[in-house]
Tab-separated table of C-alpha atoms in Angstrom:
chain	number	residue	atom	x	y	z
A	24	MET	CA	331.294	210.271	150.712
A	25	LYS	CA	331.848	211.563	154.245
A	26	TYR	CA	334.181	214.552	154.347
A	27	ALA	CA	335.506	217.220	156.690
A	28	ILE	CA	336.509	220.768	155.797
A	29	VAL	CA	339.792	222.055	157.217
A	30	PHE	CA	341.401	225.469	157.077
A	31	PRO	CA	345.125	226.321	156.900
A	32	GLY	CA	346.974	228.601	159.285
A	33	GLN	CA	349.829	231.043	159.159
A	34	GLY	CA	352.599	230.069	156.763
A	35	SER	CA	350.306	229.159	153.855
A	36	GLN	CA	349.943	232.771	152.719
A	37	SER	CA	351.439	233.946	149.422
A	38	LEU	CA	351.408	237.175	147.453
A	39	GLY	CA	348.526	237.176	144.974
A	40	MET	CA	346.699	234.320	146.700
A	41	LEU	CA	343.113	233.676	145.566
A	42	SER	CA	343.520	235.856	142.450
A	43	ASP	CA	342.260	233.037	140.196
A	44	LEU	CA	339.217	232.429	142.399
A	45	ALA	CA	338.502	236.162	142.580
A	46	ASP	CA	338.505	236.387	138.767
A	47	ASN	CA	335.819	233.710	138.585
A	48	PHE	CA	333.763	234.150	141.752
A	49	PRO	CA	332.718	237.687	142.851
A	50	ILE	CA	332.027	236.420	146.379
A	51	VAL	CA	335.802	236.348	147.020
A	52	LYS	CA	336.227	240.108	146.748
A	53	ASP	CA	332.907	240.657	148.542
A	54	THR	CA	334.298	238.687	151.480
A	55	PHE	CA	337.523	240.675	151.495
A	56	SER	CA	335.549	243.941	151.312
A	57	GLU	CA	333.766	242.934	154.515
A	58	ALA	CA	337.119	242.109	156.127
A	59	SER	CA	338.559	245.440	154.977
A	60	ASP	CA	335.620	247.300	156.511
A	61	ALA	CA	336.263	245.533	159.832
A	62	LEU	CA	339.985	246.363	159.759
A	63	GLY	CA	339.871	249.881	158.337
A	64	PHE	CA	342.236	249.214	155.421
A	65	ASP	CA	342.169	247.420	152.044
A	66	LEU	CA	343.113	243.815	152.876
A	67	TRP	CA	342.687	242.581	149.276
A	68	LYS	CA	345.128	245.202	147.968
A	69	LEU	CA	347.626	244.220	150.675
A	70	ILE	CA	347.617	240.499	149.787
A	71	GLN	CA	347.981	241.271	146.087
A	72	GLU	CA	350.729	243.905	146.281
A	73	ASP	CA	352.769	243.906	149.511
A	74	GLN	CA	354.663	240.742	150.492
A	75	ASP	CA	356.373	242.334	153.495
A	76	ALA	CA	353.093	243.621	154.916
A	77	LEU	CA	351.378	240.271	154.257
A	78	ASN	CA	354.050	238.444	156.267
A	79	GLN	CA	353.573	240.674	159.321
A	80	THR	CA	351.662	238.595	161.872
A	81	GLN	CA	348.991	241.227	162.510
A	82	ASN	CA	348.138	241.177	158.780
A	83	THR	CA	348.749	237.492	158.051
A	84	GLN	CA	346.185	236.261	160.534
A	85	PRO	CA	343.174	238.262	159.246
A	86	ALA	CA	344.326	237.672	155.659
A	87	MET	CA	344.356	233.894	156.141
A	88	LEU	CA	340.977	233.921	157.876
A	89	ALA	CA	339.472	235.951	155.029
A	90	ALA	CA	341.111	233.745	152.390
A	91	GLY	CA	339.918	230.506	153.966
A	92	TYR	CA	336.401	231.800	154.517
A	93	ALA	CA	336.192	233.226	150.976
A	94	THR	CA	337.197	229.825	149.573
A	95	TYR	CA	334.571	228.146	151.750
A	96	LYS	CA	331.967	230.649	150.500
A	97	VAL	CA	332.846	229.744	146.916
A	98	LEU	CA	332.256	226.072	147.731
A	99	THR	CA	328.921	226.823	149.400
A	100	SER	CA	327.838	228.892	146.399
A	101	GLU	CA	328.361	225.863	144.159
A	102	VAL	CA	327.061	222.949	146.259
A	103	ASP	CA	325.019	222.292	149.389
A	104	LEU	CA	327.841	221.273	151.723
A	105	SER	CA	327.290	218.680	154.444
A	106	PRO	CA	330.627	218.075	156.196
A	107	VAL	CA	330.853	215.681	159.135
A	108	CYS	CA	332.911	218.306	160.983
A	109	MET	CA	335.417	221.133	160.526
A	110	ALA	CA	338.795	222.054	161.964
A	111	GLY	CA	341.647	224.445	161.304
A	112	HIS	CA	345.341	224.474	162.071
A	113	SER	CA	346.170	227.168	164.642
A	114	LEU	CA	344.809	230.400	163.098
A	115	GLY	CA	342.677	228.190	160.822
A	116	GLU	CA	340.600	227.155	163.832
A	117	TYR	CA	339.043	230.630	163.775
A	118	THR	CA	338.164	230.206	160.092
A	119	ALA	CA	336.437	226.931	160.968
A	120	LEU	CA	334.435	228.652	163.704
A	121	VAL	CA	333.344	231.396	161.288
A	122	ALA	CA	332.419	228.861	158.588
A	123	SER	CA	330.425	226.770	161.094
A	124	GLY	CA	328.440	229.818	162.203
A	125	SER	CA	329.914	229.909	165.710
A	126	LEU	CA	331.663	233.248	165.204
A	127	GLY	CA	330.639	236.245	163.106
A	128	PHE	CA	333.039	237.003	160.244
A	129	SER	CA	333.709	240.650	161.154
A	130	ASP	CA	334.105	239.707	164.826
A	131	GLY	CA	336.505	236.940	163.800
A	132	ILE	CA	338.609	239.277	161.656
A	133	LYS	CA	338.974	241.792	164.494
A	134	LEU	CA	339.620	239.068	167.064
A	135	VAL	CA	342.492	237.466	165.146
A	136	ARG	CA	344.007	240.889	164.489
A	137	THR	CA	344.024	241.428	168.271
A	138	ARG	CA	345.398	237.906	168.767
A	139	ALA	CA	348.264	238.635	166.388
A	140	GLU	CA	349.092	241.961	168.009
A	141	LEU	CA	349.183	240.384	171.483
A	142	MET	CA	351.382	237.530	170.237
A	143	GLN	CA	353.846	239.905	168.588
A	144	ALA	CA	353.987	242.137	171.662
A	145	ALA	CA	354.553	239.199	174.019
A	146	VAL	CA	358.018	238.337	172.708
A	147	PRO	CA	360.384	240.923	171.152
A	148	LYS	CA	361.482	240.113	167.613
A	149	GLY	CA	364.570	237.908	167.612
A	150	VAL	CA	363.999	236.545	171.122
A	151	GLY	CA	361.782	233.617	170.120
A	152	ALA	CA	362.040	230.935	167.448
A	153	MET	CA	360.295	227.880	166.055
A	154	ALA	CA	361.756	224.831	164.307
A	155	ALA	CA	360.335	221.799	162.506
A	156	ILE	CA	361.755	218.475	163.655
A	157	LEU	CA	361.485	215.747	161.020
A	158	GLY	CA	361.912	212.024	161.493
A	159	LEU	CA	361.512	211.528	165.240
A	160	GLU	CA	358.650	210.034	167.237
A	161	ASP	CA	356.549	212.534	169.181
A	162	GLU	CA	357.685	211.105	172.515
A	163	VAL	CA	361.356	211.529	171.594
A	164	VAL	CA	360.848	215.178	170.600
A	165	VAL	CA	359.058	215.873	173.896
A	166	LYS	CA	361.824	214.137	175.877
A	167	VAL	CA	364.636	216.052	174.158
A	168	CYS	CA	362.810	219.322	174.890
A	169	ASN	CA	362.294	218.289	178.524
A	170	ASP	CA	365.969	217.353	178.833
A	171	TYR	CA	367.149	220.827	177.774
A	172	ALA	CA	368.937	222.342	180.757
A	173	GLY	CA	370.121	225.707	179.425
A	174	SER	CA	368.560	229.150	179.831
A	175	GLY	CA	365.177	229.913	178.352
A	176	ILE	CA	362.437	227.469	177.425
A	177	VAL	CA	361.805	225.099	174.531
A	178	GLN	CA	358.654	223.027	174.065
A	179	ALA	CA	356.993	220.766	171.496
A	180	VAL	CA	354.084	222.839	170.206
A	181	ASN	CA	352.706	221.520	166.887
A	182	PHE	CA	352.105	217.783	166.510
A	183	ASN	CA	351.532	217.978	162.757
A	184	SER	CA	351.906	214.378	161.575
A	185	ASN	CA	353.855	211.233	162.281
A	186	GLY	CA	357.491	212.313	162.184
A	187	GLN	CA	356.819	216.052	162.017
A	188	VAL	CA	356.723	218.083	165.226
A	189	VAL	CA	357.370	221.802	165.625
A	190	ILE	CA	359.192	223.133	168.687
A	191	ALA	CA	359.138	226.710	169.998
A	192	GLY	CA	360.691	228.861	172.692
A	193	ASN	CA	363.635	231.182	173.261
A	194	LYS	CA	365.939	231.334	170.251
A	195	GLU	CA	369.059	230.043	171.987
A	196	ALA	CA	367.081	227.175	173.519
A	197	VAL	CA	365.547	226.224	170.172
A	198	ASP	CA	368.948	226.384	168.419
A	199	ALA	CA	370.562	224.141	171.034
A	200	THR	CA	367.661	221.715	171.018
A	201	CYS	CA	367.809	221.413	167.224
A	202	GLU	CA	371.356	220.081	167.588
A	203	ALA	CA	370.188	217.686	170.309
A	204	MET	CA	367.374	216.494	168.017
A	205	LYS	CA	369.883	215.685	165.272
A	206	ALA	CA	371.984	213.777	167.792
A	207	ALA	CA	368.851	211.846	168.767
A	208	GLY	CA	368.332	210.795	165.145
A	209	ALA	CA	366.212	213.523	163.560
A	210	LYS	CA	366.471	213.600	159.761
A	211	ARG	CA	366.246	217.389	159.785
A	212	ALA	CA	365.752	220.260	162.219
A	213	VAL	CA	364.674	223.360	160.302
A	214	ILE	CA	364.355	226.836	161.801
A	215	LEU	CA	361.071	228.358	160.571
A	216	PRO	CA	360.813	231.928	159.201
A	217	VAL	CA	358.446	233.253	161.881
A	218	SER	CA	358.659	236.226	164.236
A	219	VAL	CA	356.564	234.743	167.055
A	220	PRO	CA	357.119	231.482	169.032
A	221	SER	CA	353.488	230.372	168.967
A	222	HIS	CA	351.738	227.862	171.245
A	223	CYS	CA	354.411	227.785	173.965
A	224	SER	CA	354.551	229.198	177.481
A	225	LEU	CA	356.179	232.421	176.215
A	226	MET	CA	352.585	233.239	175.200
A	227	ASP	CA	351.191	232.838	178.745
A	228	ASP	CA	350.866	236.578	179.366
A	229	ALA	CA	349.364	237.145	175.920
A	230	ALA	CA	346.772	234.447	176.682
A	231	VAL	CA	345.694	236.273	179.845
A	232	GLU	CA	345.097	239.467	177.840
A	233	PHE	CA	343.529	237.570	174.964
A	234	LYS	CA	340.915	236.077	177.294
A	235	THR	CA	339.511	239.576	177.791
A	236	ALA	CA	339.156	240.010	174.010
A	237	VAL	CA	337.551	236.583	173.569
A	238	ASP	CA	335.098	237.150	176.419
A	239	ALA	CA	333.910	240.369	174.751
A	240	VAL	CA	332.843	238.531	171.572
A	241	GLU	CA	329.572	236.661	171.124
A	242	PHE	CA	329.917	232.988	170.191
A	243	THR	CA	327.158	230.482	169.396
A	244	MET	CA	327.110	226.729	168.909
A	245	GLY	CA	327.462	226.421	165.141
A	246	SER	CA	325.655	224.205	162.663
A	247	VAL	CA	328.717	221.967	162.185
A	248	ASP	CA	330.972	220.545	164.903
A	249	VAL	CA	334.446	222.100	165.059
A	250	LEU	CA	337.291	220.033	166.524
A	251	HIS	CA	339.652	222.249	168.496
A	252	ASN	CA	343.466	222.198	168.398
A	253	PHE	CA	343.753	222.110	172.182
A	254	ASP	CA	342.227	218.656	172.680
A	255	ALA	CA	341.061	217.424	169.236
A	256	ALA	CA	337.472	217.540	170.496
A	257	LYS	CA	334.383	219.679	169.982
A	258	ALA	CA	333.360	222.211	172.609
A	259	ALA	CA	330.607	221.364	175.077
A	260	ASP	CA	329.235	224.916	175.040
A	261	THR	CA	330.309	228.461	174.175
A	262	ASN	CA	332.225	228.914	177.444
A	263	ASP	CA	334.189	225.761	176.665
A	264	MET	CA	334.772	227.061	173.129
A	265	LYS	CA	336.234	230.302	174.444
A	266	ALA	CA	338.415	228.461	176.945
A	267	LYS	CA	339.819	226.230	174.180
A	268	LEU	CA	340.660	229.283	172.035
A	269	VAL	CA	342.518	230.964	174.895
A	270	ALA	CA	344.354	227.715	175.712
A	271	GLN	CA	345.331	227.260	172.055
A	272	LEU	CA	347.397	230.445	172.206
A	273	HIS	CA	349.909	228.989	174.664
A	274	LYS	CA	349.330	225.214	174.427
A	275	PRO	CA	350.265	222.706	171.689
A	276	VAL	CA	348.317	222.178	168.452
A	277	LEU	CA	347.220	218.516	168.352
A	278	TRP	CA	346.740	218.231	164.599
A	279	THR	CA	347.660	214.545	164.359
A	280	GLY	CA	345.063	213.777	167.016
A	281	THR	CA	342.501	215.986	165.262
A	282	VAL	CA	342.822	214.113	161.965
A	283	ARG	CA	342.621	210.764	163.772
A	284	ALA	CA	339.476	211.963	165.561
A	285	MET	CA	337.943	212.872	162.190
A	286	HIS	CA	338.780	209.418	160.868
A	287	ALA	CA	337.110	207.875	163.921
A	288	MET	CA	333.989	209.920	163.067
A	289	GLY	CA	333.816	208.206	159.672
A	290	VAL	CA	335.474	210.926	157.606
A	291	GLU	CA	336.945	209.598	154.340
A	292	LYS	CA	338.247	212.848	152.790
A	293	LEU	CA	339.620	216.164	154.032
A	294	ILE	CA	338.916	219.267	151.955
A	295	GLU	CA	341.452	222.021	152.657
A	296	ALA	CA	339.775	225.343	151.914
A	297	GLY	CA	342.209	228.193	151.412
A	298	PRO	CA	345.702	228.949	150.122
A	299	GLY	CA	348.363	226.272	150.057
A	300	LYS	CA	348.343	222.478	150.402
A	301	VAL	CA	349.982	222.000	153.802
A	302	LEU	CA	347.137	220.185	155.552
A	303	ALA	CA	346.310	218.059	152.505
A	304	GLY	CA	349.955	217.021	152.429
A	305	LEU	CA	349.940	215.952	156.073
A	306	THR	CA	346.773	213.873	155.829
A	307	ARG	CA	348.059	210.585	154.413
A	308	ARG	CA	351.067	210.658	156.756
A	309	ILE	CA	348.627	210.629	159.655
A	310	GLU	CA	346.022	208.189	158.319
A	311	LYS	CA	346.771	206.311	155.097
A	312	SER	CA	343.120	205.512	154.364
A	313	LEU	CA	342.183	209.210	154.129
A	314	THR	CA	342.337	211.249	150.933
A	315	ALA	CA	342.615	215.036	150.781
A	316	ASN	CA	341.872	217.803	148.295
A	317	ALA	CA	343.404	221.265	148.475
A	318	VAL	CA	340.865	223.789	147.165
A	319	LEU	CA	342.609	226.979	146.086
A	320	ASP	CA	341.634	227.788	142.488
A	321	SER	CA	338.904	227.183	139.916
A	322	ALA	CA	340.315	223.864	138.733
A	323	SER	CA	340.559	222.375	142.220
A	324	ILE	CA	337.070	223.657	143.061
A	325	ALA	CA	335.659	221.863	140.009
A	326	ALA	CA	337.511	218.620	140.772
A	327	THR	CA	336.357	218.625	144.382
A	328	LEU	CA	332.734	219.374	143.511
A	329	GLU	CA	332.746	216.423	141.112
A	330	GLU	CA	333.733	214.143	143.987
A	331	ILE	CA	331.424	215.428	146.734
A	332	ALA	CA	328.336	216.639	144.858
A	333	PRO	CA	325.278	214.588	145.848
């Protein structure tokens, strides 16, 4: 069976995540110890005990990278993995790069912490917003955003699956556009509980600063191709890889296109490594012939290994 490994992004975190895996696989806590050393505080303790701290962007991003990578390490400790490719949704793209060998784990942890801090600093809390628009074609969502004529900006930023697009921008612009989306026939327009309007032009200044941080980190071409959010394609070289990461900060996430690209590469199954089941849930909406497994505890690890073991 040909499979790809994908990694979730911000929003899939939960208090106590990976506790079952940690009880059964020591490599989970070993991975978090390495992350804690890079950050200078106990990341495992934070994700087990402090919901408010976990939901702060500067903690969520390294926590999700560590959680996804720890889950991947559990898989690799049990079977010789041979994925066709990897990808991750937003923050998850960094987990994919670490898992592929393109980016060192400690470097990745520190880089996403910096990314989160720059994102949070770019837009004061309460100024930005994001909303999920359900039940409209991508083109309609883009047009409604483009037709907004009030103050501030609003843009389509996450193309997650057929009929699910996330918009982001200034709060008043997002609120007004949600009403316009309903008028255009959207089934729902749901404001998301986030403090940062990711992947829109409000992140332009943060992207300029982030480029400096990315340029200071050593990247290599990994052992497995990673499809990037920016264009649903692999990087040509490490300079291209860095450019795609900087662009991802203030440009849309093309997840629908990424999954279709995987399907075109012959992928039959997506394995979501890390907390939650968001990406697994989106898969069949994008391409009905694909199956997906969410790997997040001992039982799901065992079931997945049974399917993919050579």
